[in-house]
mmCIF file of N, CA and C in Angstrom:
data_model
loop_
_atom_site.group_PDB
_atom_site.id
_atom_site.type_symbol
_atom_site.label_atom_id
_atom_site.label_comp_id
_atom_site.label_asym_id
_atom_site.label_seq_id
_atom_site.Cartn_x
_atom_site.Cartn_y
_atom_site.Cartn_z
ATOM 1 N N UNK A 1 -41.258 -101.351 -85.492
ATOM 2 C CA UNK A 1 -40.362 -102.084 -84.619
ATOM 3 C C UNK A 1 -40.333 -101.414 -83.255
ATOM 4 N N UNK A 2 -40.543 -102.537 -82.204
ATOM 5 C CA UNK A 2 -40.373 -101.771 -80.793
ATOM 6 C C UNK A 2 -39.032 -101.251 -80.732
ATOM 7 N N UNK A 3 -38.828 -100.414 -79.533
ATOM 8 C CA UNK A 3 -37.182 -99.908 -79.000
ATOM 9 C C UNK A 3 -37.127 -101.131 -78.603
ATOM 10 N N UNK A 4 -35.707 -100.939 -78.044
ATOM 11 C CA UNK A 4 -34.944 -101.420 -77.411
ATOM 12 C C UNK A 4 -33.829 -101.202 -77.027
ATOM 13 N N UNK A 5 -33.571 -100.771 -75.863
ATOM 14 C CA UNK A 5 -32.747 -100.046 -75.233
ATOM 15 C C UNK A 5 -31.869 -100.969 -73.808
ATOM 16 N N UNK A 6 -30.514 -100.563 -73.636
ATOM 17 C CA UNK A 6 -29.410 -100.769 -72.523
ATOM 18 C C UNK A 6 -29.322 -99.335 -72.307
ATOM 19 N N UNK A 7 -29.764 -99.633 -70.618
ATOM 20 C CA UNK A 7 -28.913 -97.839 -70.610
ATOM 21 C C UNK A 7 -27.942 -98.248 -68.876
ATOM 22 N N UNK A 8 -26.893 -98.800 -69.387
ATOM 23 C CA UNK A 8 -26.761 -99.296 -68.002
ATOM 24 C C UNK A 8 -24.867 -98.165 -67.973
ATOM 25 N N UNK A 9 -25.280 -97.882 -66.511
ATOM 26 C CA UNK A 9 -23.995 -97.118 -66.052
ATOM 27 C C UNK A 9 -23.329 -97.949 -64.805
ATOM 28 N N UNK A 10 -22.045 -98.323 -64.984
ATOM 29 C CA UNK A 10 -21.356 -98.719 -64.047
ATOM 30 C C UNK A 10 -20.061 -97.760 -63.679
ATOM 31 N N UNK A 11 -19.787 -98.168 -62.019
ATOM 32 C CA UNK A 11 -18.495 -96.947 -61.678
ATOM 33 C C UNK A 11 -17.220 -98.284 -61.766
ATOM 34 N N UNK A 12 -16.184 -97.875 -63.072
ATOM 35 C CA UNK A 12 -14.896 -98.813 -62.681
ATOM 36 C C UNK A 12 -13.723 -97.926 -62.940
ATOM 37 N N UNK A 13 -12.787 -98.618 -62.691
ATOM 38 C CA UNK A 13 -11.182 -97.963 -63.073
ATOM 39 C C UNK A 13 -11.301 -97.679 -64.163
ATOM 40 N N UNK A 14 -10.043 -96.269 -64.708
ATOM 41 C CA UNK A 14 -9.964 -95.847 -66.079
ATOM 42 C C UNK A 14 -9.628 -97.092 -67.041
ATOM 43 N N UNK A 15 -8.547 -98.421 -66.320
ATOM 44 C CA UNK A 15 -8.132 -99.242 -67.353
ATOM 45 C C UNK A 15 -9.130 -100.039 -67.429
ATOM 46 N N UNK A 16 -10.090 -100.346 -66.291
ATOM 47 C CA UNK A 16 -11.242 -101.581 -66.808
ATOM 48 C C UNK A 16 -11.805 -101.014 -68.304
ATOM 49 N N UNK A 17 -12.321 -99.544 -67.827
ATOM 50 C CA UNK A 17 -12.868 -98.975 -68.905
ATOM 51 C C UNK A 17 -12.184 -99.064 -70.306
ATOM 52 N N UNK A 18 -11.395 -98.750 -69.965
ATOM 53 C CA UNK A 18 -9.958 -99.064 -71.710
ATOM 54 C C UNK A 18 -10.393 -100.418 -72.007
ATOM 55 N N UNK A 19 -10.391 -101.333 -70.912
ATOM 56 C CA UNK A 19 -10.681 -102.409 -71.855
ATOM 57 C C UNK A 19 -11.581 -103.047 -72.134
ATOM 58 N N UNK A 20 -12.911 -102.598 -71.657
ATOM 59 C CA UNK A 20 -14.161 -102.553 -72.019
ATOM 60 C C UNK A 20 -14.476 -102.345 -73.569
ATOM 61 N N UNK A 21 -13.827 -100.560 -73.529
ATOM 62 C CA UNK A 21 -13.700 -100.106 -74.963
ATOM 63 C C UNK A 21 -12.900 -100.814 -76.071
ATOM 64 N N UNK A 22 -11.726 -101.481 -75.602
ATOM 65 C CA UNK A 22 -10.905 -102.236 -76.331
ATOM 66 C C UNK A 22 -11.666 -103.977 -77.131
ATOM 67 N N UNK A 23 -12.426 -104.725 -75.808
ATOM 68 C CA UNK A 23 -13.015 -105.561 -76.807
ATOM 69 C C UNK A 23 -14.015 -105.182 -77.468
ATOM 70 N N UNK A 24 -15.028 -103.544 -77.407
ATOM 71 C CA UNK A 24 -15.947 -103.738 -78.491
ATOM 72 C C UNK A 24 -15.166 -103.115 -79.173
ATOM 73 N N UNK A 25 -14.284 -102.502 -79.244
ATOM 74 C CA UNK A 25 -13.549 -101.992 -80.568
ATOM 75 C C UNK A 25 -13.067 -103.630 -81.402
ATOM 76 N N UNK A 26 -12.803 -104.627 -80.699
ATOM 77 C CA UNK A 26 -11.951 -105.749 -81.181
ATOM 78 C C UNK A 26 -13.098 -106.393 -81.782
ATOM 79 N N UNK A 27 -14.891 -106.535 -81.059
ATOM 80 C CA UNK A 27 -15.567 -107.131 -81.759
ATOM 81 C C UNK A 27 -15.814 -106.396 -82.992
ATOM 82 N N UNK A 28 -16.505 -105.318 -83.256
ATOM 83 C CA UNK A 28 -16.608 -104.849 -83.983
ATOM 84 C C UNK A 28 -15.406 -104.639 -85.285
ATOM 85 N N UNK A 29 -14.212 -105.081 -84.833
ATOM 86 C CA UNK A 29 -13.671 -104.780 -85.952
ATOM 87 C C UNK A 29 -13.146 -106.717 -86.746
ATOM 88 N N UNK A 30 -13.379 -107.451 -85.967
ATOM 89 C CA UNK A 30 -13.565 -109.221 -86.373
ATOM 90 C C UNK A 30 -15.053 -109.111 -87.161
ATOM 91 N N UNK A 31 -15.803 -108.749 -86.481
ATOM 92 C CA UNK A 31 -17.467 -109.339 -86.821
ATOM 93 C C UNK A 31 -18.425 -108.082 -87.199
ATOM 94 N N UNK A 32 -19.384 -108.346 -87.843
ATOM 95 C CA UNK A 32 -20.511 -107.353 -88.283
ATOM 96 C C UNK A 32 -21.797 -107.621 -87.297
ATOM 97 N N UNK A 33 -21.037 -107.849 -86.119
ATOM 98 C CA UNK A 33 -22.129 -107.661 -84.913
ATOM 99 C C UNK A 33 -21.798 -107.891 -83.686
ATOM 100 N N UNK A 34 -22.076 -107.665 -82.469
ATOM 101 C CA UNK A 34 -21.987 -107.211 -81.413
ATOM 102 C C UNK A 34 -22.848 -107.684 -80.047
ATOM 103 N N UNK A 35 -22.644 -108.441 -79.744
ATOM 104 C CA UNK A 35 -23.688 -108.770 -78.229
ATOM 105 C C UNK A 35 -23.501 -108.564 -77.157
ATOM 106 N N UNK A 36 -24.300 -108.644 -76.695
ATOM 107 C CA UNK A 36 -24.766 -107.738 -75.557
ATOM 108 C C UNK A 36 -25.770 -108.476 -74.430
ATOM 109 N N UNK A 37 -25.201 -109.025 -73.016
ATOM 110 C CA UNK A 37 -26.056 -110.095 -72.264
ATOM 111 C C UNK A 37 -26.413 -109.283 -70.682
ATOM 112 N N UNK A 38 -27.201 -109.095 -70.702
ATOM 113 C CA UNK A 38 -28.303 -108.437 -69.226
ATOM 114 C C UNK A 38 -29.284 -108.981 -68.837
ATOM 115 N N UNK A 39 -29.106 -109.497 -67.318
ATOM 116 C CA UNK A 39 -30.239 -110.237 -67.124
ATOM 117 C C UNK A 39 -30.303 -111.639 -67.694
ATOM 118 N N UNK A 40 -29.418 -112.543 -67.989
ATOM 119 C CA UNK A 40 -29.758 -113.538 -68.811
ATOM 120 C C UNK A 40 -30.368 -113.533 -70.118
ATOM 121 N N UNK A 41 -30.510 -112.269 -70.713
ATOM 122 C CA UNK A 41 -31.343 -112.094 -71.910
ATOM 123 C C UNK A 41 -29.472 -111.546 -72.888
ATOM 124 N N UNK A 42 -29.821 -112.168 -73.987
ATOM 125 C CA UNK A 42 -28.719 -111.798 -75.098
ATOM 126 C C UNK A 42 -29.092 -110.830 -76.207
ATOM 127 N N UNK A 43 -28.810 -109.612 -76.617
ATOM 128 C CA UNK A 43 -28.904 -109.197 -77.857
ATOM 129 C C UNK A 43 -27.964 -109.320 -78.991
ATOM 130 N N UNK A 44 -28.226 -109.563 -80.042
ATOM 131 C CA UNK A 44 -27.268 -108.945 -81.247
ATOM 132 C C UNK A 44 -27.288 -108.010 -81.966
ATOM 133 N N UNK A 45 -26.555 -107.313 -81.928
ATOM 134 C CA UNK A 45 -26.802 -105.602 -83.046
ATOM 135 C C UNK A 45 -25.951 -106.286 -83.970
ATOM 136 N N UNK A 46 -26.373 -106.006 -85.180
ATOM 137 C CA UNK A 46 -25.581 -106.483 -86.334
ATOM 138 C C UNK A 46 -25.502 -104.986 -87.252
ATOM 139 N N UNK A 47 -23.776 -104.552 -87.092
ATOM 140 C CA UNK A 47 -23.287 -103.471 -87.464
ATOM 141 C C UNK A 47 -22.864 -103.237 -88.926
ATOM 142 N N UNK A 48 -23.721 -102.733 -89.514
ATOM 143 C CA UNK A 48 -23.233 -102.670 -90.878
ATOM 144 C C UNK A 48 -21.384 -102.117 -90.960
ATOM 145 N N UNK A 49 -21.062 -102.351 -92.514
ATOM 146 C CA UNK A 49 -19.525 -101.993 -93.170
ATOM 147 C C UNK A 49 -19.006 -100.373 -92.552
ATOM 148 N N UNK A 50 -19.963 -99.458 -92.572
ATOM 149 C CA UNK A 50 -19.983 -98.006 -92.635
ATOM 150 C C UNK A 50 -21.275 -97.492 -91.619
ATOM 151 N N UNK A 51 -19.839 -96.945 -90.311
ATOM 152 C CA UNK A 51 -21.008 -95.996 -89.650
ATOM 153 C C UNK A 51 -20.490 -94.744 -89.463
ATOM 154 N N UNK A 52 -21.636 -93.935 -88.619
ATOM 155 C CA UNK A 52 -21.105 -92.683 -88.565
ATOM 156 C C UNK A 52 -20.746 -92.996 -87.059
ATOM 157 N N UNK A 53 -19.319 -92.549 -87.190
ATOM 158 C CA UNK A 53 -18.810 -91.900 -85.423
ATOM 159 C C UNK A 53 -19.117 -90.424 -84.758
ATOM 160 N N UNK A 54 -19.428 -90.285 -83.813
ATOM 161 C CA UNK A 54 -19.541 -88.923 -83.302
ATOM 162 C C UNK A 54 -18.667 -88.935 -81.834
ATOM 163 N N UNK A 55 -17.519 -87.691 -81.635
ATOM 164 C CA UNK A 55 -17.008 -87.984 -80.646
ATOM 165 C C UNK A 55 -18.073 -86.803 -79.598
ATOM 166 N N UNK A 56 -17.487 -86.548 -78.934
ATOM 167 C CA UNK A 56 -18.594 -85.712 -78.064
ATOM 168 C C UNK A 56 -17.833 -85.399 -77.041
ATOM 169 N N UNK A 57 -17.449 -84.164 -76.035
ATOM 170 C CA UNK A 57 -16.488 -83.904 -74.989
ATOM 171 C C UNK A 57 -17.164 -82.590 -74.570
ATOM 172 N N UNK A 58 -17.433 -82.958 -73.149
ATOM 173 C CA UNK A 58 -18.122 -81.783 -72.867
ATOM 174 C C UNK A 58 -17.329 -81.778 -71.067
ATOM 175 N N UNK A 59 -16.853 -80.214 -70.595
ATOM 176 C CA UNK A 59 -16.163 -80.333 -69.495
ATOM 177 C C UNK A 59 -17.124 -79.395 -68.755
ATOM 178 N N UNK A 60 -17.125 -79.435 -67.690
ATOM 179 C CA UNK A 60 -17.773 -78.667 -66.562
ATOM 180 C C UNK A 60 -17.829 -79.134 -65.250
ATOM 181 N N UNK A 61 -19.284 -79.024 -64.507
ATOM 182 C CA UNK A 61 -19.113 -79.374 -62.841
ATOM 183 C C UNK A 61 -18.479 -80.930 -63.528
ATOM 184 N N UNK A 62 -19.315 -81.597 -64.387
ATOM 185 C CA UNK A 62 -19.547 -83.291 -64.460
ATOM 186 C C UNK A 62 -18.476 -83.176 -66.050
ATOM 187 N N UNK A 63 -17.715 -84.071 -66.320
ATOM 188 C CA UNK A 63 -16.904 -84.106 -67.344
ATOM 189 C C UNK A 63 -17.444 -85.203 -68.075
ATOM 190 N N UNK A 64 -17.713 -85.320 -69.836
ATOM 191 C CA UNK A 64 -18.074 -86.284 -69.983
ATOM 192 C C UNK A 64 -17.674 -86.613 -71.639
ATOM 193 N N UNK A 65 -17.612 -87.639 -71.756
ATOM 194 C CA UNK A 65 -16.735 -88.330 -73.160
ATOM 195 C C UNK A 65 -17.572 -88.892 -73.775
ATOM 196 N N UNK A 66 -18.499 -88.592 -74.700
ATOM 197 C CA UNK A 66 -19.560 -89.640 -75.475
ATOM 198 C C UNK A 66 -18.938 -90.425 -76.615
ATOM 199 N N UNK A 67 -19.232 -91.115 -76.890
ATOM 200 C CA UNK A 67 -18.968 -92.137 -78.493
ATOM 201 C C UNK A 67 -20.122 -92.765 -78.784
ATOM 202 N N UNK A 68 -20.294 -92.292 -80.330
ATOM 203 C CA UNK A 68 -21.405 -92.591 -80.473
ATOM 204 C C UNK A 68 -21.417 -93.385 -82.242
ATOM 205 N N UNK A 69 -21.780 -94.296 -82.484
ATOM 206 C CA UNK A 69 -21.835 -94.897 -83.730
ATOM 207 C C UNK A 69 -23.701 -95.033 -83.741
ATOM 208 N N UNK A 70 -23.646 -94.461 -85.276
ATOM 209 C CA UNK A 70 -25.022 -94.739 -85.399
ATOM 210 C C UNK A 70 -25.039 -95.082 -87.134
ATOM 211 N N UNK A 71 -25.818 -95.850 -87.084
ATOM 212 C CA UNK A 71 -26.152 -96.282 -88.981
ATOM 213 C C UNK A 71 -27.588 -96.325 -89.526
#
């Protein structure tokens, strides 16, 4: 199977971001999948019952908060 990859970074407010995080927390917790539209092109990740979370917090010059689900 090819990759396929989003690696897209945008600069917004802390609350856009909250609620960015808030509807994929909301999709993911309605549906066993997830889309995703760039470019006019649509993906679906279809998220299994059970994943692994990883939080990640790393502080220095650049401060940074990872979340990471992988299955």
């Amino acid at each position: 199977m090819d990759l396929f990859e989003i690696d897209d970074t945008q600069r917004m407010s802390r609350e856009d971001a909250a609620a960015r995080l808030r509807a994929l927390a909301d999709a993911l917790a309605r549906n066993n999948s997830v889309e995703f539209q760039r470019g006019g092109n649509r993906i679906t990740v279809r998220v299994p019952d059970e994943v692994n979370l990883k939080v990640e917090v790393e502080l220095g010059d650049d401060n940074e908060l990872e979340i990471e689900l992988t299955w």
